[in-house]
């Protein structure tokens, strides 16, 4: 065992000396390697962070949402309908919700206007998503002016900005009081956008949904699970695209590594020949070369991953914003909650180190099995 | 492929494909080796073959190094995907989302043990001046290579065939009172039988390991017992260990153990069990080698592996005992 | 102690540049003596030295060490045996650039897995013995020819081998330096080591160092 350790130590010493001796060459490779890890890790960390945000939001969402359909289209729901499903077995609470979209010409985007379940702003006051506030240049105390359904301007005093912990989805959000909402959109009292249902036992969600449909046939029932899946799919697709780009990069990197490793310089061949003549066997040279790859990979991975982590969690991922969130003019400028996930680290390590190993293995093996008497003939 | 952990799946597919490629090369070489190897002719062709053995053994070493993270990553991915499939509660649901998940996992496990065995043979073989295990080694490689190909194929089929809208079954349909099949029968095994059986097998295995360490005997018996212990331990996890950890008499699923709600118990138990079993089987294998040129090396390697196996299996037993002791469940 | 039986080496066999560098050489090297391989350039001295030291695999014939046939040993064993038995001093010095003299001397001992500190201590002592103690930290490319050859000899001795194989040890040196190197080799002989020297330098044969001469022509031993 001790011999084994001493031998590995000797091999590592030699490897480090070799890496140092060929600084320029190895630095170039290292740089490419770090860049690759950095890009890949950034995409993955960023995509994960966004999905987590969305899911955080969904956790607060009701188990079931019931929407009235008229001729197959979403319609306002009368308050009596709420009462008709409130007494179904398994339903814990029913609540009418008020929300809607409003196109804001000033920012050129759709705003979401919503009456919060609790702590609604007082009349004439609103709470704003931080991104929207930034785009409109508004701070608490300023006035937000919007044109209502009849084209009349409505002025709201900005009371507060929304907590930016989950800014991704709240970026374009305007919270206001019920009376203001009804006046703004011209919705009569006793009508709601849709209904939110809480069920007693989450496992029975499906059964409850069936009962709701039986009692109110002209509705559509959406479960939280379904919403979650849609969200995940959306974010995933967006994460999938840059991953494609990166796999091309990965291939390019593998080629580079192959080129570096197979283009063993005459000098290097000679040196390996000397080692073999001095009593190193193929296994020793192979082990040394594998150590070289391992050290390089470890260094590149640590550097690249750390940089990506800082980039995504502390710098707000400036590189990927346009790619990943390009669907909206409202670029959320939010900070993702830092997280270290071992499975991500393992998979990123596999994705970056394996191509390197695969590309260098054969050239390394070829070098290691050079004839030991090659140095004698010069 | 619409599912959540794209990076995880991509990593798995890449790893298994490269692994398959490497072992396919190794398998083809094994065929050549078995046909053309003549140890006492120093011809160029022989020297070329000998060179290539270095490539092949490196490939298998890397494959083994890869198999453990892959196994862990695959189960984790399945677990992480569970919220995606209607009906799935844990890894089982995701694995059963199509026909390829569970076979892929099984092939991975077998591949891990075989690669470990191969490395034991290789290690011994390279230490005997007459390379006494050369043929055995390359014959085993002929088994490993197709397995690696199968593993990659199954993973591609599995991930490629995943559909988010699939309604799968939860673990209760596989391990539980309502289920049918061998696994369900395991769940129905009463604790009064399963518990003594589990501890007895483990104790016998550890005793054989200790004998191998102290007296240098019972090596092969230890290998056999380590294998038996693996099967019994898995059955015991389903039958009573898992329910005790969940504190629910009818929850037998061995995969839910991997989840955060249960303190990641599976991430402690399974690695210990796998490591202990692989080392135990390896020790048995090494102890069974009778070649004259290895009369020093084989017992030495057997002892080294037995030390690892005994330590891992004893820790496994201790961890299980701890979970049982902590549990409030009376079955 | 080393026996060659009908050993031959053919380069590029079966191709049109096929070349028989050594043909059917049977030879035995006796322990504790100095044997010299002599012959004109291209006569096969270097190739034969490589065959004797297990560096070159013979195309035909058998190689025995202490009576044991080692021609068909797997590489791993052959290398270990070679490492423990032979120290090589090559025709060109074959030191590795940009490494220190000390690092170069330590290289052959790395695969043995002996403790680093032991190897280092022995390397420093050997460098002292060949008069290079003060240049241990210097990079090898700054050494003069004589110093480089002495470093190469120290390197050949790091694993304490009983046999030293030296290929043209005086080829790149003037006569004063050559004498110095031969003096060191003579000292090794006095310590009980076996020496095999390949050379066509008359100086080597003038000194009474060489105890047995093997003459080579076109890859054959002259009777
Ligand atoms: N790898 C090789 N391929 C083909 N021919 C070779 C090879 N190595 C050596 N030779 C040839 O074998 C012959 C013997 O070479 P060797 O180096 O043994 O001679 P030598 O006696 O050491 O010569 P010198 O005194 O010039 O060093 C030479 O003609 C050389 O060209
Ligand atoms: Mg020569």
mmCIF file with all atom_site columns, N, CA, C and O in Angstrom, chain C residues 83-107:
data_model
loop_
_atom_site.group_PDB
_atom_site.id
_atom_site.type_symbol
_atom_site.label_atom_id
_atom_site.label_alt_id
_atom_site.label_comp_id
_atom_site.label_asym_id
_atom_site.label_entity_id
_atom_site.label_seq_id
_atom_site.pdbx_PDB_ins_code
_atom_site.Cartn_x
_atom_site.Cartn_y
_atom_site.Cartn_z
_atom_site.occupancy
_atom_site.B_iso_or_equiv
_atom_site.pdbx_formal_charge
_atom_site.auth_seq_id
_atom_site.auth_comp_id
_atom_site.auth_asym_id
_atom_site.auth_atom_id
_atom_site.pdbx_PDB_model_num
ATOM 1   N N  . UNK C 1 83  ? 14.994 -2.771 -14.477 1.00 0.00 ? 83  UNK C N  1
ATOM 2   C CA . UNK C 1 83  ? 15.205 -1.661 -13.572 1.00 0.00 ? 83  UNK C CA 1
ATOM 3   C C  . UNK C 1 83  ? 16.106 -2.069 -12.408 1.00 0.00 ? 83  UNK C C  1
ATOM 4   O O  . UNK C 1 83  ? 16.969 -1.319 -11.965 1.00 0.00 ? 83  UNK C O  1
ATOM 5   N N  . UNK C 1 84  ? 15.892 -3.290 -11.941 1.00 0.00 ? 84  UNK C N  1
ATOM 6   C CA . UNK C 1 84  ? 16.671 -3.741 -10.785 1.00 0.00 ? 84  UNK C CA 1
ATOM 7   C C  . UNK C 1 84  ? 18.056 -4.221 -11.172 1.00 0.00 ? 84  UNK C C  1
ATOM 8   O O  . UNK C 1 84  ? 18.949 -4.301 -10.336 1.00 0.00 ? 84  UNK C O  1
ATOM 9   N N  . UNK C 1 85  ? 18.241 -4.612 -12.440 1.00 0.00 ? 85  UNK C N  1
ATOM 10  C CA . UNK C 1 85  ? 19.488 -5.251 -12.826 1.00 0.00 ? 85  UNK C CA 1
ATOM 11  C C  . UNK C 1 85  ? 20.432 -4.319 -13.579 1.00 0.00 ? 85  UNK C C  1
ATOM 12  O O  . UNK C 1 85  ? 21.641 -4.376 -13.405 1.00 0.00 ? 85  UNK C O  1
ATOM 13  N N  . UNK C 1 86  ? 19.854 -3.479 -14.453 1.00 0.00 ? 86  UNK C N  1
ATOM 14  C CA . UNK C 1 86  ? 20.702 -2.711 -15.366 1.00 0.00 ? 86  UNK C CA 1
ATOM 15  C C  . UNK C 1 86  ? 20.586 -1.212 -15.150 1.00 0.00 ? 86  UNK C C  1
ATOM 16  O O  . UNK C 1 86  ? 19.499 -0.691 -14.921 1.00 0.00 ? 86  UNK C O  1
ATOM 17  N N  . UNK C 1 87  ? 21.749 -0.548 -15.242 1.00 0.00 ? 87  UNK C N  1
ATOM 18  C CA . UNK C 1 87  ? 21.725 0.897  -15.334 1.00 0.00 ? 87  UNK C CA 1
ATOM 19  C C  . UNK C 1 87  ? 22.249 1.273  -16.712 1.00 0.00 ? 87  UNK C C  1
ATOM 20  O O  . UNK C 1 87  ? 23.264 0.751  -17.149 1.00 0.00 ? 87  UNK C O  1
ATOM 21  N N  . UNK C 1 88  ? 21.515 2.141  -17.402 1.00 0.00 ? 88  UNK C N  1
ATOM 22  C CA . UNK C 1 88  ? 21.911 2.488  -18.773 1.00 0.00 ? 88  UNK C CA 1
ATOM 23  C C  . UNK C 1 88  ? 22.551 3.872  -18.847 1.00 0.00 ? 88  UNK C C  1
ATOM 24  O O  . UNK C 1 88  ? 22.069 4.823  -18.245 1.00 0.00 ? 88  UNK C O  1
ATOM 25  N N  . UNK C 1 89  ? 23.655 3.936  -19.600 1.00 0.00 ? 89  UNK C N  1
ATOM 26  C CA . UNK C 1 89  ? 24.206 5.240  -19.960 1.00 0.00 ? 89  UNK C CA 1
ATOM 27  C C  . UNK C 1 89  ? 24.166 5.301  -21.481 1.00 0.00 ? 89  UNK C C  1
ATOM 28  O O  . UNK C 1 89  ? 24.817 4.499  -22.152 1.00 0.00 ? 89  UNK C O  1
ATOM 29  N N  . UNK C 1 90  ? 23.353 6.214  -22.002 1.00 0.00 ? 90  UNK C N  1
ATOM 30  C CA . UNK C 1 90  ? 23.098 6.198  -23.445 1.00 0.00 ? 90  UNK C CA 1
ATOM 31  C C  . UNK C 1 90  ? 24.129 6.988  -24.224 1.00 0.00 ? 90  UNK C C  1
ATOM 32  O O  . UNK C 1 90  ? 24.829 7.842  -23.691 1.00 0.00 ? 90  UNK C O  1
ATOM 33  N N  . UNK C 1 91  ? 24.136 6.687  -25.549 1.00 0.00 ? 91  UNK C N  1
ATOM 34  C CA . UNK C 1 91  ? 25.088 7.327  -26.445 1.00 0.00 ? 91  UNK C CA 1
ATOM 35  C C  . UNK C 1 91  ? 24.946 8.853  -26.412 1.00 0.00 ? 91  UNK C C  1
ATOM 36  O O  . UNK C 1 91  ? 25.901 9.559  -26.187 1.00 0.00 ? 91  UNK C O  1
ATOM 37  N N  . UNK C 1 92  ? 23.734 9.353  -26.643 1.00 0.00 ? 92  UNK C N  1
ATOM 38  C CA . UNK C 1 92  ? 23.458 10.758 -26.340 1.00 0.00 ? 92  UNK C CA 1
ATOM 39  C C  . UNK C 1 92  ? 23.064 10.767 -24.860 1.00 0.00 ? 92  UNK C C  1
ATOM 40  O O  . UNK C 1 92  ? 22.501 9.785  -24.392 1.00 0.00 ? 92  UNK C O  1
ATOM 41  N N  . UNK C 1 93  ? 23.258 11.838 -24.174 1.00 0.00 ? 93  UNK C N  1
ATOM 42  C CA . UNK C 1 93  ? 23.080 11.752 -22.709 1.00 0.00 ? 93  UNK C CA 1
ATOM 43  C C  . UNK C 1 93  ? 21.640 11.426 -22.331 1.00 0.00 ? 93  UNK C C  1
ATOM 44  O O  . UNK C 1 93  ? 21.376 10.807 -21.325 1.00 0.00 ? 93  UNK C O  1
ATOM 45  N N  . UNK C 1 94  ? 20.681 11.889 -23.144 1.00 0.00 ? 94  UNK C N  1
ATOM 46  C CA . UNK C 1 94  ? 19.272 11.590 -22.897 1.00 0.00 ? 94  UNK C CA 1
ATOM 47  C C  . UNK C 1 94  ? 18.807 12.059 -21.522 1.00 0.00 ? 94  UNK C C  1
ATOM 48  O O  . UNK C 1 94  ? 18.152 11.320 -20.788 1.00 0.00 ? 94  UNK C O  1
ATOM 49  N N  . UNK C 1 95  ? 19.148 13.299 -21.210 1.00 0.00 ? 95  UNK C N  1
ATOM 50  C CA . UNK C 1 95  ? 18.585 13.908 -20.003 1.00 0.00 ? 95  UNK C CA 1
ATOM 51  C C  . UNK C 1 95  ? 17.350 14.691 -20.429 1.00 0.00 ? 95  UNK C C  1
ATOM 52  O O  . UNK C 1 95  ? 17.231 15.078 -21.593 1.00 0.00 ? 95  UNK C O  1
ATOM 53  N N  . UNK C 1 96  ? 16.433 14.905 -19.488 1.00 0.00 ? 96  UNK C N  1
ATOM 54  C CA . UNK C 1 96  ? 15.195 15.606 -19.857 1.00 0.00 ? 96  UNK C CA 1
ATOM 55  C C  . UNK C 1 96  ? 15.320 17.101 -19.575 1.00 0.00 ? 96  UNK C C  1
ATOM 56  O O  . UNK C 1 96  ? 15.550 17.507 -18.435 1.00 0.00 ? 96  UNK C O  1
ATOM 57  N N  . UNK C 1 97  ? 15.202 17.874 -20.639 1.00 0.00 ? 97  UNK C N  1
ATOM 58  C CA . UNK C 1 97  ? 15.369 19.324 -20.551 1.00 0.00 ? 97  UNK C CA 1
ATOM 59  C C  . UNK C 1 97  ? 14.417 19.948 -19.536 1.00 0.00 ? 97  UNK C C  1
ATOM 60  O O  . UNK C 1 97  ? 13.334 19.453 -19.310 1.00 0.00 ? 97  UNK C O  1
ATOM 61  N N  . UNK C 1 98  ? 14.835 21.075 -19.001 1.00 0.00 ? 98  UNK C N  1
ATOM 62  C CA . UNK C 1 98  ? 14.003 21.888 -18.109 1.00 0.00 ? 98  UNK C CA 1
ATOM 63  C C  . UNK C 1 98  ? 13.735 21.240 -16.757 1.00 0.00 ? 98  UNK C C  1
ATOM 64  O O  . UNK C 1 98  ? 13.072 21.828 -15.917 1.00 0.00 ? 98  UNK C O  1
ATOM 65  N N  . UNK C 1 99  ? 14.225 20.008 -16.574 1.00 0.00 ? 99  UNK C N  1
ATOM 66  C CA . UNK C 1 99  ? 14.167 19.437 -15.225 1.00 0.00 ? 99  UNK C CA 1
ATOM 67  C C  . UNK C 1 99  ? 15.536 19.634 -14.593 1.00 0.00 ? 99  UNK C C  1
ATOM 68  O O  . UNK C 1 99  ? 16.542 19.742 -15.301 1.00 0.00 ? 99  UNK C O  1
ATOM 69  N N  . UNK C 1 100 ? 15.568 19.670 -13.265 1.00 0.00 ? 100 UNK C N  1
ATOM 70  C CA . UNK C 1 100 ? 16.856 19.843 -12.597 1.00 0.00 ? 100 UNK C CA 1
ATOM 71  C C  . UNK C 1 100 ? 17.673 18.555 -12.709 1.00 0.00 ? 100 UNK C C  1
ATOM 72  O O  . UNK C 1 100 ? 17.142 17.490 -13.021 1.00 0.00 ? 100 UNK C O  1
ATOM 73  N N  . UNK C 1 101 ? 18.959 18.675 -12.455 1.00 0.00 ? 101 UNK C N  1
ATOM 74  C CA . UNK C 1 101 ? 19.833 17.507 -12.462 1.00 0.00 ? 101 UNK C CA 1
ATOM 75  C C  . UNK C 1 101 ? 19.315 16.480 -11.475 1.00 0.00 ? 101 UNK C C  1
ATOM 76  O O  . UNK C 1 101 ? 19.197 15.286 -11.782 1.00 0.00 ? 101 UNK C O  1
ATOM 77  N N  . UNK C 1 102 ? 18.934 16.944 -10.292 1.00 0.00 ? 102 UNK C N  1
ATOM 78  C CA . UNK C 1 102 ? 18.440 16.046 -9.257  1.00 0.00 ? 102 UNK C CA 1
ATOM 79  C C  . UNK C 1 102 ? 17.195 15.288 -9.731  1.00 0.00 ? 102 UNK C C  1
ATOM 80  O O  . UNK C 1 102 ? 17.106 14.067 -9.608  1.00 0.00 ? 102 UNK C O  1
ATOM 81  N N  . UNK C 1 103 ? 16.239 16.030 -10.300 1.00 0.00 ? 103 UNK C N  1
ATOM 82  C CA . UNK C 1 103 ? 15.013 15.389 -10.789 1.00 0.00 ? 103 UNK C CA 1
ATOM 83  C C  . UNK C 1 103 ? 15.327 14.329 -11.837 1.00 0.00 ? 103 UNK C C  1
ATOM 84  O O  . UNK C 1 103 ? 14.749 13.243 -11.835 1.00 0.00 ? 103 UNK C O  1
ATOM 85  N N  . UNK C 1 104 ? 16.252 14.659 -12.731 1.00 0.00 ? 104 UNK C N  1
ATOM 86  C CA . UNK C 1 104 ? 16.642 13.697 -13.751 1.00 0.00 ? 104 UNK C CA 1
ATOM 87  C C  . UNK C 1 104 ? 17.208 12.427 -13.145 1.00 0.00 ? 104 UNK C C  1
ATOM 88  O O  . UNK C 1 104 ? 16.874 11.324 -13.572 1.00 0.00 ? 104 UNK C O  1
ATOM 89  N N  . UNK C 1 105 ? 18.068 12.609 -12.150 1.00 0.00 ? 105 UNK C N  1
ATOM 90  C CA . UNK C 1 105 ? 18.697 11.442 -11.535 1.00 0.00 ? 105 UNK C CA 1
ATOM 91  C C  . UNK C 1 105 ? 17.653 10.577 -10.828 1.00 0.00 ? 105 UNK C C  1
ATOM 92  O O  . UNK C 1 105 ? 17.742 9.358  -10.806 1.00 0.00 ? 105 UNK C O  1
ATOM 93  N N  . UNK C 1 106 ? 16.612 11.228 -10.284 1.00 0.00 ? 106 UNK C N  1
ATOM 94  C CA . UNK C 1 106 ? 15.614 10.476 -9.510  1.00 0.00 ? 106 UNK C CA 1
ATOM 95  C C  . UNK C 1 106 ? 14.620 9.706  -10.382 1.00 0.00 ? 106 UNK C C  1
ATOM 96  O O  . UNK C 1 106 ? 13.960 8.780  -9.917  1.00 0.00 ? 106 UNK C O  1
ATOM 97  N N  . UNK C 1 107 ? 14.512 10.102 -11.640 1.00 0.00 ? 107 UNK C N  1
ATOM 98  C CA . UNK C 1 107 ? 13.453 9.542  -12.496 1.00 0.00 ? 107 UNK C CA 1
ATOM 99  C C  . UNK C 1 107 ? 13.344 8.013  -12.542 1.00 0.00 ? 107 UNK C C  1
ATOM 100 O O  . UNK C 1 107 ? 12.244 7.475  -12.426 1.00 0.00 ? 107 UNK C O  1
#
